[in-house]
Amino acid sequence: MTEHTNTLLGIFPRKIEELKRNGLYRSFVSFSHLAADQGHAVHDTDRIQVWCSNDYLGLSQHPEIIRAQLDSTVKHGTGSGGSRNIAGTSAAHVELERRLAAWHGKERALVFSSGYVANFETLSTVISAIPDIVVFSDAKNHRSLIEGILRTRCAKHIFPHNDLDDLERALAEHDHDRPKLIVFESIYSMDGDVSRVSAICDLADRYNALTFVDETHAVGSRGPTGAGVCEEAGETRPTFVQGVFSKAFGTVGGYVAGPDGALDYVRSHAPGFIFTTSLPHSSLDATIRSLELVQNGDALRRALADNVRYLKQALSAAGIGFLDADSHLVPVLVPGAERIRHVARVLLEEHGVYVTPINYPSVPKGAERFRITVPPFRTPEQIDDFVAALRKSLDS
Ligand SMILES: *Cc1c(COP(=O)(O)O)cnc(C)c1O
């Protein structure tokens, strides 16, 4: 390397030092989750408990889903063989997209490699195709939504989180006929709060706007067949509904359901849909089995809700404050980047319990938190032990 390139690369260690000085350097803790010992993982050589997984229903270790993936792997192999355009569209892609569209009551669905890619690619492609569109985006939207919007340099208005008065004022400032798109989530993961999907759809109707709702945290956990908050609210109006397989479904991938023409256009134009290898047949066969379990998952959803209620009572009894939101997500605030790291370390080292500290920029500085999840397999005894360990660690 020349002196010049060495100087250039010197930028990075300096930037890393700056992150460390500001307490923002991220370290990853490695685990191997154990399918036969749900909620546990091996960390170094220790068996520990994981209390922050996004596997909300515990389905990533469900024997029937594991079996579906194994059988399909034996039959079809481990890779997909190409992009969707080049021999990478399997029968499972076609079948899953058909089922997802029907589940959400939409004309078409497209499966992407992840929820992030689904949001980014669909938003950036749809927005770019509509001249002069204005986008209205909730201030707490997920990074994948924000990046998809920013990619296009479109006109935009960021409305304060769930502030529909502000949203309405902003919508009213534009010509009725100017194209508009409202982008929001149904459940926000950091606070666990739920948006008023029908009130947002009313505004969309009144001001002639399209809507895009990210149901990442709600598919699987909400609605009579698990199709999300819109299904629970009997709301069919959102133009686009996005969901993921990587959370309650326990597999991997993301999707968008919506109007046939728009998604056919996305299929033909979105670079992150076209120029990438598709998900393997076996992974999608596992997802199809997972979808069936989710659709008939009333008992799972009830068990999740029971555990959430039990956890909240136990936290209250132990004098531990939490955000009491109307969802399965239970944020426990532990303000201060150093402080929460300390509590997490004590939990892991002295109690064998792992929860990830959530820091800036995912949440504002001073609003650091743990995000506790209690899948159906958790027992009241395990929840009691967890809360006792958390109490002791907070007191340390
Ligand atoms: C996790 C998440 C995504 C991204 O999904 P992945 O499949 O993990 O890429 C999108 N939106 C929201 C709100 C999320 O929390």
mmCIF file of C-alpha atoms and ligand atoms in Angstrom:
data_model
loop_
_atom_site.group_PDB
_atom_site.id
_atom_site.type_symbol
_atom_site.label_atom_id
_atom_site.label_comp_id
_atom_site.label_asym_id
_atom_site.label_seq_id
_atom_site.Cartn_x
_atom_site.Cartn_y
_atom_site.Cartn_z
ATOM 1 C CA MET A 1 0.000 0.000 0.000
ATOM 2 C CA THR A 2 1.139 3.529 -0.719
ATOM 3 C CA GLU A 3 1.457 6.225 1.881
ATOM 4 C CA HIS A 4 -1.633 7.815 0.368
ATOM 5 C CA THR A 5 -3.850 4.750 0.784
ATOM 6 C CA ASN A 6 -2.513 4.207 4.301
ATOM 7 C CA THR A 7 -3.520 7.744 5.221
ATOM 8 C CA LEU A 8 -6.973 7.165 3.762
ATOM 9 C CA LEU A 9 -7.496 3.945 5.708
ATOM 10 C CA GLY A 10 -6.337 5.728 8.874
ATOM 11 C CA ILE A 11 -9.709 7.496 8.855
ATOM 12 C CA PHE A 12 -11.439 4.373 10.114
ATOM 13 C CA PRO A 13 -9.537 3.615 13.351
ATOM 14 C CA ARG A 14 -9.940 7.309 14.272
ATOM 15 C CA LYS A 15 -13.685 7.120 13.702
ATOM 16 C CA ILE A 16 -13.886 3.909 15.755
ATOM 17 C CA GLU A 17 -12.015 5.643 18.613
ATOM 18 C CA GLU A 18 -14.592 8.420 18.485
ATOM 19 C CA LEU A 19 -17.447 5.885 18.771
ATOM 20 C CA LYS A 20 -15.726 4.297 21.770
ATOM 21 C CA ARG A 21 -15.214 7.692 23.451
ATOM 22 C CA ASN A 22 -18.931 8.405 23.028
ATOM 23 C CA GLY A 23 -19.976 5.015 24.365
ATOM 24 C CA LEU A 24 -21.537 4.133 21.000
ATOM 25 C CA TYR A 25 -19.202 1.328 19.937
ATOM 26 C CA ARG A 26 -21.196 -1.849 19.417
ATOM 27 C CA SER A 27 -19.918 -5.219 20.459
ATOM 28 C CA PHE A 28 -21.714 -8.370 19.378
ATOM 29 C CA VAL A 29 -22.178 -11.174 21.866
ATOM 30 C CA SER A 30 -22.114 -14.529 20.092
ATOM 31 C CA PHE A 31 -24.602 -17.248 20.930
ATOM 32 C CA SER A 32 -25.779 -20.490 19.548
ATOM 33 C CA HIS A 33 -29.490 -20.805 20.215
ATOM 34 C CA LEU A 34 -30.519 -24.305 21.248
ATOM 35 C CA ALA A 35 -33.564 -25.752 19.488
ATOM 36 C CA ALA A 36 -34.018 -28.538 22.025
ATOM 37 C CA ASP A 37 -33.734 -26.139 24.967
ATOM 38 C CA GLN A 38 -35.954 -23.203 24.000
ATOM 39 C CA GLY A 39 -35.030 -19.753 25.233
ATOM 40 C CA HIS A 40 -31.475 -20.901 25.945
ATOM 41 C CA ALA A 41 -28.238 -20.506 24.058
ATOM 42 C CA VAL A 42 -24.579 -21.405 24.404
ATOM 43 C CA HIS A 43 -22.314 -18.401 24.963
ATOM 44 C CA ASP A 44 -18.605 -19.372 25.099
ATOM 45 C CA THR A 45 -19.144 -22.598 27.005
ATOM 46 C CA ASP A 46 -21.968 -21.376 29.248
ATOM 47 C CA ARG A 47 -25.653 -22.161 28.895
ATOM 48 C CA ILE A 48 -27.503 -18.865 29.203
ATOM 49 C CA GLN A 49 -31.092 -17.599 28.863
ATOM 50 C CA VAL A 50 -32.053 -15.127 26.129
ATOM 51 C CA TRP A 51 -34.820 -12.646 27.054
ATOM 52 C CA CYS A 52 -34.810 -10.264 24.096
ATOM 53 C CA SER A 53 -35.342 -12.470 21.059
ATOM 54 C CA ASN A 54 -37.592 -11.326 18.201
ATOM 55 C CA ASP A 55 -38.721 -14.928 17.818
ATOM 56 C CA TYR A 56 -41.965 -13.795 19.503
ATOM 57 C CA LEU A 57 -43.836 -17.085 19.196
ATOM 58 C CA GLY A 58 -40.841 -19.399 19.583
ATOM 59 C CA LEU A 59 -41.487 -20.762 16.088
ATOM 60 C CA SER A 60 -37.855 -20.818 14.969
ATOM 61 C CA GLN A 61 -37.496 -23.987 17.020
ATOM 62 C CA HIS A 62 -40.850 -25.528 16.185
ATOM 63 C CA PRO A 63 -40.362 -29.206 15.260
ATOM 64 C CA GLU A 64 -42.733 -29.057 12.272
ATOM 65 C CA ILE A 65 -40.994 -26.017 10.798
ATOM 66 C CA ILE A 66 -37.574 -27.569 11.332
ATOM 67 C CA ARG A 67 -38.843 -30.738 9.675
ATOM 68 C CA ALA A 68 -40.239 -28.780 6.703
ATOM 69 C CA GLN A 69 -36.864 -27.085 6.162
ATOM 70 C CA LEU A 70 -34.898 -30.326 6.567
ATOM 71 C CA ASP A 71 -37.103 -32.327 4.191
ATOM 72 C CA SER A 72 -37.028 -29.555 1.609
ATOM 73 C CA THR A 73 -33.239 -29.220 1.886
ATOM 74 C CA VAL A 74 -32.791 -32.923 1.233
ATOM 75 C CA LYS A 75 -35.067 -32.644 -1.790
ATOM 76 C CA HIS A 76 -33.946 -29.313 -3.264
ATOM 77 C CA GLY A 77 -30.515 -28.530 -1.817
ATOM 78 C CA THR A 78 -29.227 -25.609 0.209
ATOM 79 C CA GLY A 79 -29.080 -22.827 -2.381
ATOM 80 C CA SER A 80 -31.677 -21.398 -4.756
ATOM 81 C CA GLY A 81 -29.495 -21.430 -7.853
ATOM 82 C CA GLY A 82 -29.940 -17.825 -8.879
ATOM 83 C CA SER A 83 -31.869 -14.595 -8.806
ATOM 84 C CA ARG A 84 -35.641 -14.612 -9.268
ATOM 85 C CA ASN A 85 -35.054 -13.951 -12.959
ATOM 86 C CA ILE A 86 -32.410 -16.641 -13.441
ATOM 87 C CA ALA A 87 -33.825 -19.995 -12.301
ATOM 88 C CA GLY A 88 -34.232 -18.780 -8.709
ATOM 89 C CA THR A 89 -38.040 -18.650 -8.620
ATOM 90 C CA SER A 90 -39.120 -21.881 -6.943
ATOM 91 C CA ALA A 91 -42.591 -23.345 -6.587
ATOM 92 C CA ALA A 92 -42.355 -22.250 -2.941
ATOM 93 C CA HIS A 93 -41.886 -18.594 -3.985
ATOM 94 C CA VAL A 94 -44.988 -18.739 -6.145
ATOM 95 C CA GLU A 95 -47.040 -20.535 -3.512
ATOM 96 C CA LEU A 96 -45.935 -18.331 -0.609
ATOM 97 C CA GLU A 97 -46.583 -15.103 -2.530
ATOM 98 C CA ARG A 98 -50.050 -16.364 -3.471
ATOM 99 C CA ARG A 99 -50.855 -17.208 0.160
ATOM 100 C CA LEU A 100 -49.505 -13.915 1.520
ATOM 101 C CA ALA A 101 -51.567 -11.862 -0.928
ATOM 102 C CA ALA A 102 -54.729 -13.768 0.023
ATOM 103 C CA TRP A 103 -53.946 -13.493 3.758
ATOM 104 C CA HIS A 104 -53.747 -9.703 3.581
ATOM 105 C CA GLY A 105 -56.595 -9.410 1.079
ATOM 106 C CA LYS A 106 -54.313 -7.889 -1.585
ATOM 107 C CA GLU A 107 -53.894 -8.621 -5.288
ATOM 108 C CA ARG A 108 -50.218 -9.551 -5.205
ATOM 109 C CA ALA A 109 -47.317 -10.133 -2.818
ATOM 110 C CA LEU A 110 -43.555 -10.128 -3.368
ATOM 111 C CA VAL A 111 -41.015 -11.931 -1.187
ATOM 112 C CA PHE A 112 -37.625 -10.277 -0.573
ATOM 113 C CA SER A 113 -34.440 -11.499 1.148
ATOM 114 C CA SER A 114 -35.296 -9.548 4.299
ATOM 115 C CA GLY A 115 -37.761 -7.102 5.776
ATOM 116 C CA TYR A 116 -35.188 -4.357 5.371
ATOM 117 C CA VAL A 117 -34.854 -5.055 1.663
ATOM 118 C CA ALA A 118 -38.649 -5.292 1.239
ATOM 119 C CA ASN A 119 -39.141 -1.821 2.743
ATOM 120 C CA PHE A 120 -36.189 -0.156 1.063
ATOM 121 C CA GLU A 121 -36.793 -1.554 -2.407
ATOM 122 C CA THR A 122 -40.561 -1.172 -2.507
ATOM 123 C CA LEU A 123 -40.612 2.383 -1.174
ATOM 124 C CA SER A 124 -37.742 3.656 -3.298
ATOM 125 C CA THR A 125 -39.135 2.041 -6.457
ATOM 126 C CA VAL A 126 -42.763 3.094 -5.961
ATOM 127 C CA ILE A 127 -41.875 6.657 -4.936
ATOM 128 C CA SER A 128 -39.504 7.117 -7.887
ATOM 129 C CA ALA A 129 -42.229 6.043 -10.302
ATOM 130 C CA ILE A 130 -44.781 8.657 -9.205
ATOM 131 C CA PRO A 131 -43.889 12.185 -10.364
ATOM 132 C CA ASP A 132 -44.156 14.983 -7.797
ATOM 133 C CA ILE A 133 -45.198 12.681 -4.938
ATOM 134 C CA VAL A 134 -44.999 13.944 -1.322
ATOM 135 C CA VAL A 135 -44.225 11.389 1.395
ATOM 136 C CA PHE A 136 -45.503 11.693 4.979
ATOM 137 C CA SER A 137 -43.392 9.596 7.334
ATOM 138 C CA ASP A 138 -43.769 8.920 11.071
ATOM 139 C CA ALA A 139 -40.777 10.211 13.063
ATOM 140 C CA LYS A 140 -40.204 6.806 14.646
ATOM 141 C CA ASN A 141 -40.209 4.817 11.431
ATOM 142 C CA HIS A 142 -37.675 2.005 11.075
ATOM 143 C CA ARG A 143 -34.391 2.749 9.328
ATOM 144 C CA SER A 144 -35.338 0.596 6.321
ATOM 145 C CA LEU A 145 -38.381 2.829 5.658
ATOM 146 C CA ILE A 146 -36.359 6.022 6.129
ATOM 147 C CA GLU A 147 -33.595 4.870 3.779
ATOM 148 C CA GLY A 148 -36.122 3.840 1.120
ATOM 149 C CA ILE A 149 -37.677 7.308 1.216
ATOM 150 C CA LEU A 150 -34.321 9.168 1.316
ATOM 151 C CA ARG A 151 -33.022 7.227 -1.651
ATOM 152 C CA THR A 152 -35.506 9.042 -3.894
ATOM 153 C CA ARG A 153 -34.941 12.679 -2.819
ATOM 154 C CA CYS A 154 -38.720 13.162 -2.975
ATOM 155 C CA ALA A 155 -40.551 15.958 -1.122
ATOM 156 C CA LYS A 156 -41.317 14.745 2.386
ATOM 157 C CA HIS A 157 -42.835 15.679 5.717
ATOM 158 C CA ILE A 158 -41.804 13.890 8.927
ATOM 159 C CA PHE A 159 -44.724 13.991 11.362
ATOM 160 C CA PRO A 160 -44.157 13.665 15.132
ATOM 161 C CA HIS A 161 -44.701 10.067 16.244
ATOM 162 C CA ASN A 162 -48.394 9.091 15.972
ATOM 163 C CA ASP A 163 -49.410 12.777 15.839
ATOM 164 C CA LEU A 164 -52.372 12.621 13.477
ATOM 165 C CA ASP A 165 -53.245 16.308 13.955
ATOM 166 C CA ASP A 166 -49.851 17.259 12.589
ATOM 167 C CA LEU A 167 -50.221 14.701 9.810
ATOM 168 C CA GLU A 168 -53.598 16.136 8.844
ATOM 169 C CA ARG A 169 -52.277 19.724 8.836
ATOM 170 C CA ALA A 170 -49.403 18.654 6.592
ATOM 171 C CA LEU A 171 -51.676 16.710 4.214
ATOM 172 C CA ALA A 172 -54.028 19.682 3.959
ATOM 173 C CA GLU A 173 -51.196 21.952 2.822
ATOM 174 C CA HIS A 174 -50.981 20.181 -0.513
ATOM 175 C CA ASP A 175 -53.246 20.197 -3.536
ATOM 176 C CA HIS A 176 -55.887 17.495 -3.299
ATOM 177 C CA ASP A 177 -54.638 16.020 -6.570
ATOM 178 C CA ARG A 178 -50.932 16.026 -5.737
ATOM 179 C CA PRO A 179 -49.758 12.396 -5.232
ATOM 180 C CA LYS A 180 -49.212 11.546 -1.553
ATOM 181 C CA LEU A 181 -48.000 8.524 0.396
ATOM 182 C CA ILE A 182 -48.241 8.008 4.174
ATOM 183 C CA VAL A 183 -45.605 5.620 5.592
ATOM 184 C CA PHE A 184 -46.021 4.219 9.104
ATOM 185 C CA GLU A 185 -45.731 1.113 11.284
ATOM 186 C CA SER A 186 -48.534 -0.690 13.092
ATOM 187 C CA ILE A 187 -46.438 -1.577 16.180
ATOM 188 C CA TYR A 188 -43.299 0.414 16.954
ATOM 189 C CA SER A 189 -40.633 -1.850 18.344
ATOM 190 C CA MET A 190 -38.772 0.503 20.650
ATOM 191 C CA ASP A 191 -41.826 1.675 22.641
ATOM 192 C CA GLY A 192 -44.143 -1.225 21.806
ATOM 193 C CA ASP A 193 -46.969 1.208 21.031
ATOM 194 C CA VAL A 194 -49.668 0.642 18.413
ATOM 195 C CA SER A 195 -50.720 3.137 15.750
ATOM 196 C CA ARG A 196 -54.326 4.048 14.892
ATOM 197 C CA VAL A 197 -54.413 2.413 11.493
ATOM 198 C CA SER A 198 -58.062 3.215 10.747
ATOM 199 C CA ALA A 199 -57.689 6.887 11.677
ATOM 200 C CA ILE A 200 -54.668 7.088 9.362
ATOM 201 C CA CYS A 201 -56.655 5.409 6.564
ATOM 202 C CA ASP A 202 -59.479 7.939 7.136
ATOM 203 C CA LEU A 203 -56.975 10.755 6.606
ATOM 204 C CA ALA A 204 -55.609 8.998 3.540
ATOM 205 C CA ASP A 205 -59.145 8.826 2.101
ATOM 206 C CA ARG A 206 -59.905 12.452 2.956
ATOM 207 C CA TYR A 207 -56.663 13.790 1.451
ATOM 208 C CA ASN A 208 -56.301 11.389 -1.448
ATOM 209 C CA ALA A 209 -53.168 9.592 -0.209
ATOM 210 C CA LEU A 210 -51.691 6.115 -0.664
ATOM 211 C CA THR A 211 -50.570 4.255 2.490
ATOM 212 C CA PHE A 212 -47.704 1.902 3.316
ATOM 213 C CA VAL A 213 -47.869 0.126 6.690
ATOM 214 C CA ASP A 214 -45.005 -1.903 8.164
ATOM 215 C CA GLU A 215 -46.584 -4.751 10.162
ATOM 216 C CA THR A 216 -43.219 -6.360 11.022
ATOM 217 C CA HIS A 217 -43.948 -6.664 14.741
ATOM 218 C CA ALA A 218 -47.635 -7.465 14.316
ATOM 219 C CA VAL A 219 -47.710 -10.323 11.807
ATOM 220 C CA GLY A 220 -48.000 -13.502 13.837
ATOM 221 C CA SER A 221 -48.852 -11.737 17.073
ATOM 222 C CA ARG A 222 -52.040 -9.778 16.227
ATOM 223 C CA GLY A 223 -55.349 -10.398 14.493
ATOM 224 C CA PRO A 224 -57.661 -13.442 14.398
ATOM 225 C CA THR A 225 -55.407 -15.232 11.876
ATOM 226 C CA GLY A 226 -52.235 -13.386 12.856
ATOM 227 C CA ALA A 227 -52.280 -11.080 9.810
ATOM 228 C CA GLY A 228 -51.537 -8.068 12.027
ATOM 229 C CA VAL A 229 -53.059 -4.944 13.526
ATOM 230 C CA CYS A 230 -54.986 -4.134 10.328
ATOM 231 C CA GLU A 231 -56.706 -7.501 10.477
ATOM 232 C CA GLU A 232 -57.452 -6.994 14.169
ATOM 233 C CA ALA A 233 -58.977 -3.577 13.395
ATOM 234 C CA GLY A 234 -60.916 -4.950 10.401
ATOM 235 C CA GLU A 235 -58.955 -2.486 8.284
ATOM 236 C CA THR A 236 -58.464 -3.430 4.637
ATOM 237 C CA ARG A 237 -57.659 0.006 3.204
ATOM 238 C CA PRO A 238 -53.838 0.282 3.420
ATOM 239 C CA THR A 239 -52.436 0.266 -0.111
ATOM 240 C CA PHE A 240 -49.287 -1.671 0.834
ATOM 241 C CA VAL A 241 -48.760 -3.966 3.818
ATOM 242 C CA GLN A 242 -45.232 -5.091 4.693
ATOM 243 C CA GLY A 243 -44.300 -8.013 6.927
ATOM 244 C CA VAL A 244 -41.304 -10.181 7.818
ATOM 245 C CA PHE A 245 -40.549 -13.841 8.409
ATOM 246 C CA SER A 246 -37.571 -13.039 10.633
ATOM 247 C CA LYS A 247 -39.573 -12.259 13.775
ATOM 248 C CA ALA A 248 -42.769 -14.101 14.781
ATOM 249 C CA PHE A 249 -42.454 -16.552 11.860
ATOM 250 C CA GLY A 250 -39.059 -17.734 13.084
ATOM 251 C CA THR A 251 -37.505 -18.014 9.613
ATOM 252 C CA VAL A 252 -35.973 -15.374 7.332
ATOM 253 C CA GLY A 253 -37.151 -12.949 4.643
ATOM 254 C CA GLY A 254 -39.635 -10.135 4.157
ATOM 255 C CA TYR A 255 -42.527 -9.265 1.867
ATOM 256 C CA VAL A 256 -44.891 -6.594 0.654
ATOM 257 C CA ALA A 257 -48.531 -7.184 -0.317
ATOM 258 C CA GLY A 258 -50.493 -4.660 -2.382
ATOM 259 C CA PRO A 259 -51.932 -3.722 -5.771
ATOM 260 C CA ASP A 260 -51.043 -5.946 -8.702
ATOM 261 C CA GLY A 261 -49.776 -3.236 -11.047
ATOM 262 C CA ALA A 262 -47.563 -1.476 -8.518
ATOM 263 C CA LEU A 263 -45.946 -4.692 -7.298
ATOM 264 C CA ASP A 264 -45.545 -6.040 -10.820
ATOM 265 C CA TYR A 265 -43.627 -2.809 -11.505
ATOM 266 C CA VAL A 266 -41.503 -3.281 -8.362
ATOM 267 C CA ARG A 267 -40.805 -6.860 -9.467
ATOM 268 C CA SER A 268 -39.529 -5.551 -12.792
ATOM 269 C CA HIS A 269 -37.547 -2.544 -11.509
ATOM 270 C CA ALA A 270 -36.333 -2.875 -7.909
ATOM 271 C CA PRO A 271 -32.573 -3.579 -8.067
ATOM 272 C CA GLY A 272 -32.559 -5.309 -4.666
ATOM 273 C CA PHE A 273 -35.276 -7.656 -5.849
ATOM 274 C CA ILE A 274 -33.707 -8.410 -9.234
ATOM 275 C CA PHE A 275 -29.930 -8.380 -8.759
ATOM 276 C CA THR A 276 -29.676 -10.745 -5.826
ATOM 277 C CA THR A 277 -29.978 -14.460 -5.252
ATOM 278 C CA SER A 278 -33.430 -15.513 -4.114
ATOM 279 C CA LEU A 279 -34.109 -17.242 -0.802
ATOM 280 C CA PRO A 280 -33.642 -21.021 -0.941
ATOM 281 C CA HIS A 281 -36.617 -23.307 -1.546
ATOM 282 C CA SER A 282 -36.098 -24.958 1.861
ATOM 283 C CA SER A 283 -36.277 -21.694 3.772
ATOM 284 C CA LEU A 284 -39.545 -20.802 2.039
ATOM 285 C CA ASP A 285 -40.997 -24.262 2.659
ATOM 286 C CA ALA A 286 -40.264 -23.669 6.339
ATOM 287 C CA THR A 287 -41.967 -20.261 6.080
ATOM 288 C CA ILE A 288 -45.046 -21.793 4.433
ATOM 289 C CA ARG A 289 -45.356 -24.244 7.346
ATOM 290 C CA SER A 290 -44.823 -21.348 9.759
ATOM 291 C CA LEU A 291 -47.543 -19.325 8.021
ATOM 292 C CA GLU A 292 -49.963 -22.216 8.522
ATOM 293 C CA LEU A 293 -49.111 -22.377 12.228
ATOM 294 C CA VAL A 294 -49.480 -18.599 12.525
ATOM 295 C CA GLN A 295 -52.853 -18.631 10.748
ATOM 296 C CA ASN A 296 -54.092 -21.253 13.213
ATOM 297 C CA GLY A 297 -52.092 -19.732 16.047
ATOM 298 C CA ASP A 298 -54.802 -18.479 18.372
ATOM 299 C CA ALA A 299 -53.462 -20.555 21.270
ATOM 300 C CA LEU A 300 -49.924 -19.248 20.660
ATOM 301 C CA ARG A 301 -51.154 -15.643 20.616
ATOM 302 C CA ARG A 302 -53.149 -16.174 23.823
ATOM 303 C CA ALA A 303 -50.122 -17.745 25.546
ATOM 304 C CA LEU A 304 -47.955 -14.805 24.450
ATOM 305 C CA ALA A 305 -50.503 -12.308 25.811
ATOM 306 C CA ASP A 306 -50.756 -14.261 29.099
ATOM 307 C CA ASN A 307 -46.968 -14.192 29.499
ATOM 308 C CA VAL A 308 -46.849 -10.460 28.778
ATOM 309 C CA ARG A 309 -49.513 -9.848 31.449
ATOM 310 C CA TYR A 310 -47.625 -12.043 33.927
ATOM 311 C CA LEU A 311 -44.300 -10.305 33.206
ATOM 312 C CA LYS A 312 -45.823 -6.836 33.682
ATOM 313 C CA GLN A 313 -47.333 -7.866 37.036
ATOM 314 C CA ALA A 314 -44.027 -9.350 38.195
ATOM 315 C CA LEU A 315 -42.105 -6.210 37.152
ATOM 316 C CA SER A 316 -44.597 -3.986 38.995
ATOM 317 C CA ALA A 317 -44.396 -6.154 42.107
ATOM 318 C CA ALA A 318 -40.585 -5.853 42.018
ATOM 319 C CA GLY A 319 -40.800 -2.072 41.608
ATOM 320 C CA ILE A 320 -39.261 -2.122 38.125
ATOM 321 C CA GLY A 321 -40.676 0.533 35.793
ATOM 322 C CA PHE A 322 -41.605 -0.320 32.205
ATOM 323 C CA LEU A 323 -43.494 1.225 29.277
ATOM 324 C CA ASP A 324 -46.972 -0.243 29.558
ATOM 325 C CA ALA A 325 -47.813 -0.431 25.859
ATOM 326 C CA ASP A 326 -50.647 -2.321 24.222
ATOM 327 C CA SER A 327 -48.440 -4.985 22.612
ATOM 328 C CA HIS A 328 -46.218 -7.953 23.364
ATOM 329 C CA LEU A 329 -43.138 -5.694 23.592
ATOM 330 C CA VAL A 330 -42.119 -4.678 27.116
ATOM 331 C CA PRO A 331 -39.447 -1.951 27.255
ATOM 332 C CA VAL A 332 -37.695 -1.475 30.626
ATOM 333 C CA LEU A 333 -35.927 1.886 30.773
ATOM 334 C CA VAL A 334 -32.381 1.898 32.208
ATOM 335 C CA PRO A 335 -31.126 5.390 31.315
ATOM 336 C CA GLY A 336 -27.431 5.960 30.579
ATOM 337 C CA ALA A 337 -25.251 4.052 28.091
ATOM 338 C CA GLU A 338 -22.696 3.108 30.764
ATOM 339 C CA ARG A 339 -25.338 2.223 33.335
ATOM 340 C CA ILE A 340 -27.314 -0.132 31.085
ATOM 341 C CA ARG A 341 -24.117 -1.826 29.914
ATOM 342 C CA HIS A 342 -23.216 -2.429 33.566
ATOM 343 C CA VAL A 343 -26.639 -3.919 34.361
ATOM 344 C CA ALA A 344 -26.472 -6.139 31.263
ATOM 345 C CA ARG A 345 -23.002 -7.347 32.272
ATOM 346 C CA VAL A 346 -24.152 -8.265 35.803
ATOM 347 C CA LEU A 347 -27.205 -10.066 34.392
ATOM 348 C CA LEU A 348 -25.023 -12.137 32.081
ATOM 349 C CA GLU A 349 -22.070 -12.815 34.370
ATOM 350 C CA GLU A 350 -23.897 -13.419 37.640
ATOM 351 C CA HIS A 351 -27.281 -14.714 36.501
ATOM 352 C CA GLY A 352 -26.669 -16.265 33.078
ATOM 353 C CA VAL A 353 -29.363 -14.010 31.600
ATOM 354 C CA TYR A 354 -28.891 -12.118 28.359
ATOM 355 C CA VAL A 355 -30.749 -8.971 27.278
ATOM 356 C CA THR A 356 -29.308 -6.530 24.745
ATOM 357 C CA PRO A 357 -28.927 -2.924 25.893
ATOM 358 C CA ILE A 358 -30.650 -0.698 23.341
ATOM 359 C CA ASN A 359 -28.677 2.496 22.861
ATOM 360 C CA TYR A 360 -28.586 5.624 20.732
ATOM 361 C CA PRO A 361 -29.240 5.945 17.800
ATOM 362 C CA SER A 362 -31.965 3.255 18.066
ATOM 363 C CA VAL A 363 -33.430 5.279 20.966
ATOM 364 C CA PRO A 364 -32.637 8.842 22.159
ATOM 365 C CA LYS A 365 -29.705 9.316 24.554
ATOM 366 C CA GLY A 366 -31.006 9.012 28.126
ATOM 367 C CA ALA A 367 -33.795 6.646 27.006
ATOM 368 C CA GLU A 368 -31.647 3.496 26.923
ATOM 369 C CA ARG A 369 -33.672 0.370 27.572
ATOM 370 C CA PHE A 370 -34.003 -3.374 27.571
ATOM 371 C CA ARG A 371 -36.715 -4.767 25.342
ATOM 372 C CA ILE A 372 -38.013 -7.888 27.056
ATOM 373 C CA THR A 373 -39.869 -10.611 25.169
ATOM 374 C CA VAL A 374 -41.715 -13.596 26.650
ATOM 375 C CA PRO A 375 -42.572 -16.203 23.999
ATOM 376 C CA PRO A 376 -45.262 -18.784 24.758
ATOM 377 C CA PHE A 377 -42.731 -21.372 25.988
ATOM 378 C CA ARG A 378 -41.728 -19.204 28.979
ATOM 379 C CA THR A 379 -43.132 -20.453 32.291
ATOM 380 C CA PRO A 380 -44.276 -18.278 35.215
ATOM 381 C CA GLU A 381 -41.346 -19.693 37.245
ATOM 382 C CA GLN A 382 -38.848 -18.619 34.577
ATOM 383 C CA ILE A 383 -40.419 -15.154 34.467
ATOM 384 C CA ASP A 384 -40.220 -14.856 38.284
ATOM 385 C CA ASP A 385 -36.543 -15.882 38.236
ATOM 386 C CA PHE A 386 -35.807 -13.438 35.430
ATOM 387 C CA VAL A 387 -37.452 -10.528 37.261
ATOM 388 C CA ALA A 388 -35.553 -11.393 40.480
ATOM 389 C CA ALA A 389 -32.258 -11.420 38.542
ATOM 390 C CA LEU A 390 -33.123 -8.106 36.894
ATOM 391 C CA ARG A 391 -33.990 -6.573 40.293
ATOM 392 C CA LYS A 392 -30.643 -7.665 41.789
ATOM 393 C CA SER A 393 -28.702 -6.439 38.762
ATOM 394 C CA LEU A 394 -30.435 -3.047 38.833
ATOM 395 C CA ASP A 395 -29.515 -2.765 42.533
ATOM 396 C CA SER A 396 -25.863 -3.653 41.930
HETATM 397 C C1 LIG B 1 -36.739 -5.770 11.988
HETATM 398 C C2 LIG B 1 -37.491 -4.735 11.232
HETATM 399 C C3 LIG B 1 -37.446 -4.666 9.842
HETATM 400 C C4 LIG B 1 -36.431 -5.459 9.050
HETATM 401 O O1 LIG B 1 -36.712 -6.805 8.982
HETATM 402 P P1 LIG B 1 -35.510 -7.842 8.716
HETATM 403 O O2 LIG B 1 -36.176 -9.041 8.165
HETATM 404 O O3 LIG B 1 -34.845 -8.051 10.035
HETATM 405 O O4 LIG B 1 -34.601 -7.191 7.726
HETATM 406 C C5 LIG B 1 -38.296 -3.788 9.187
HETATM 407 N N1 LIG B 1 -39.140 -2.987 9.880
HETATM 408 C C6 LIG B 1 -39.192 -3.004 11.221
HETATM 409 C C7 LIG B 1 -40.139 -2.108 11.922
HETATM 410 C C8 LIG B 1 -38.357 -3.854 11.945
HETATM 411 O O5 LIG B 1 -38.366 -3.850 13.275
#
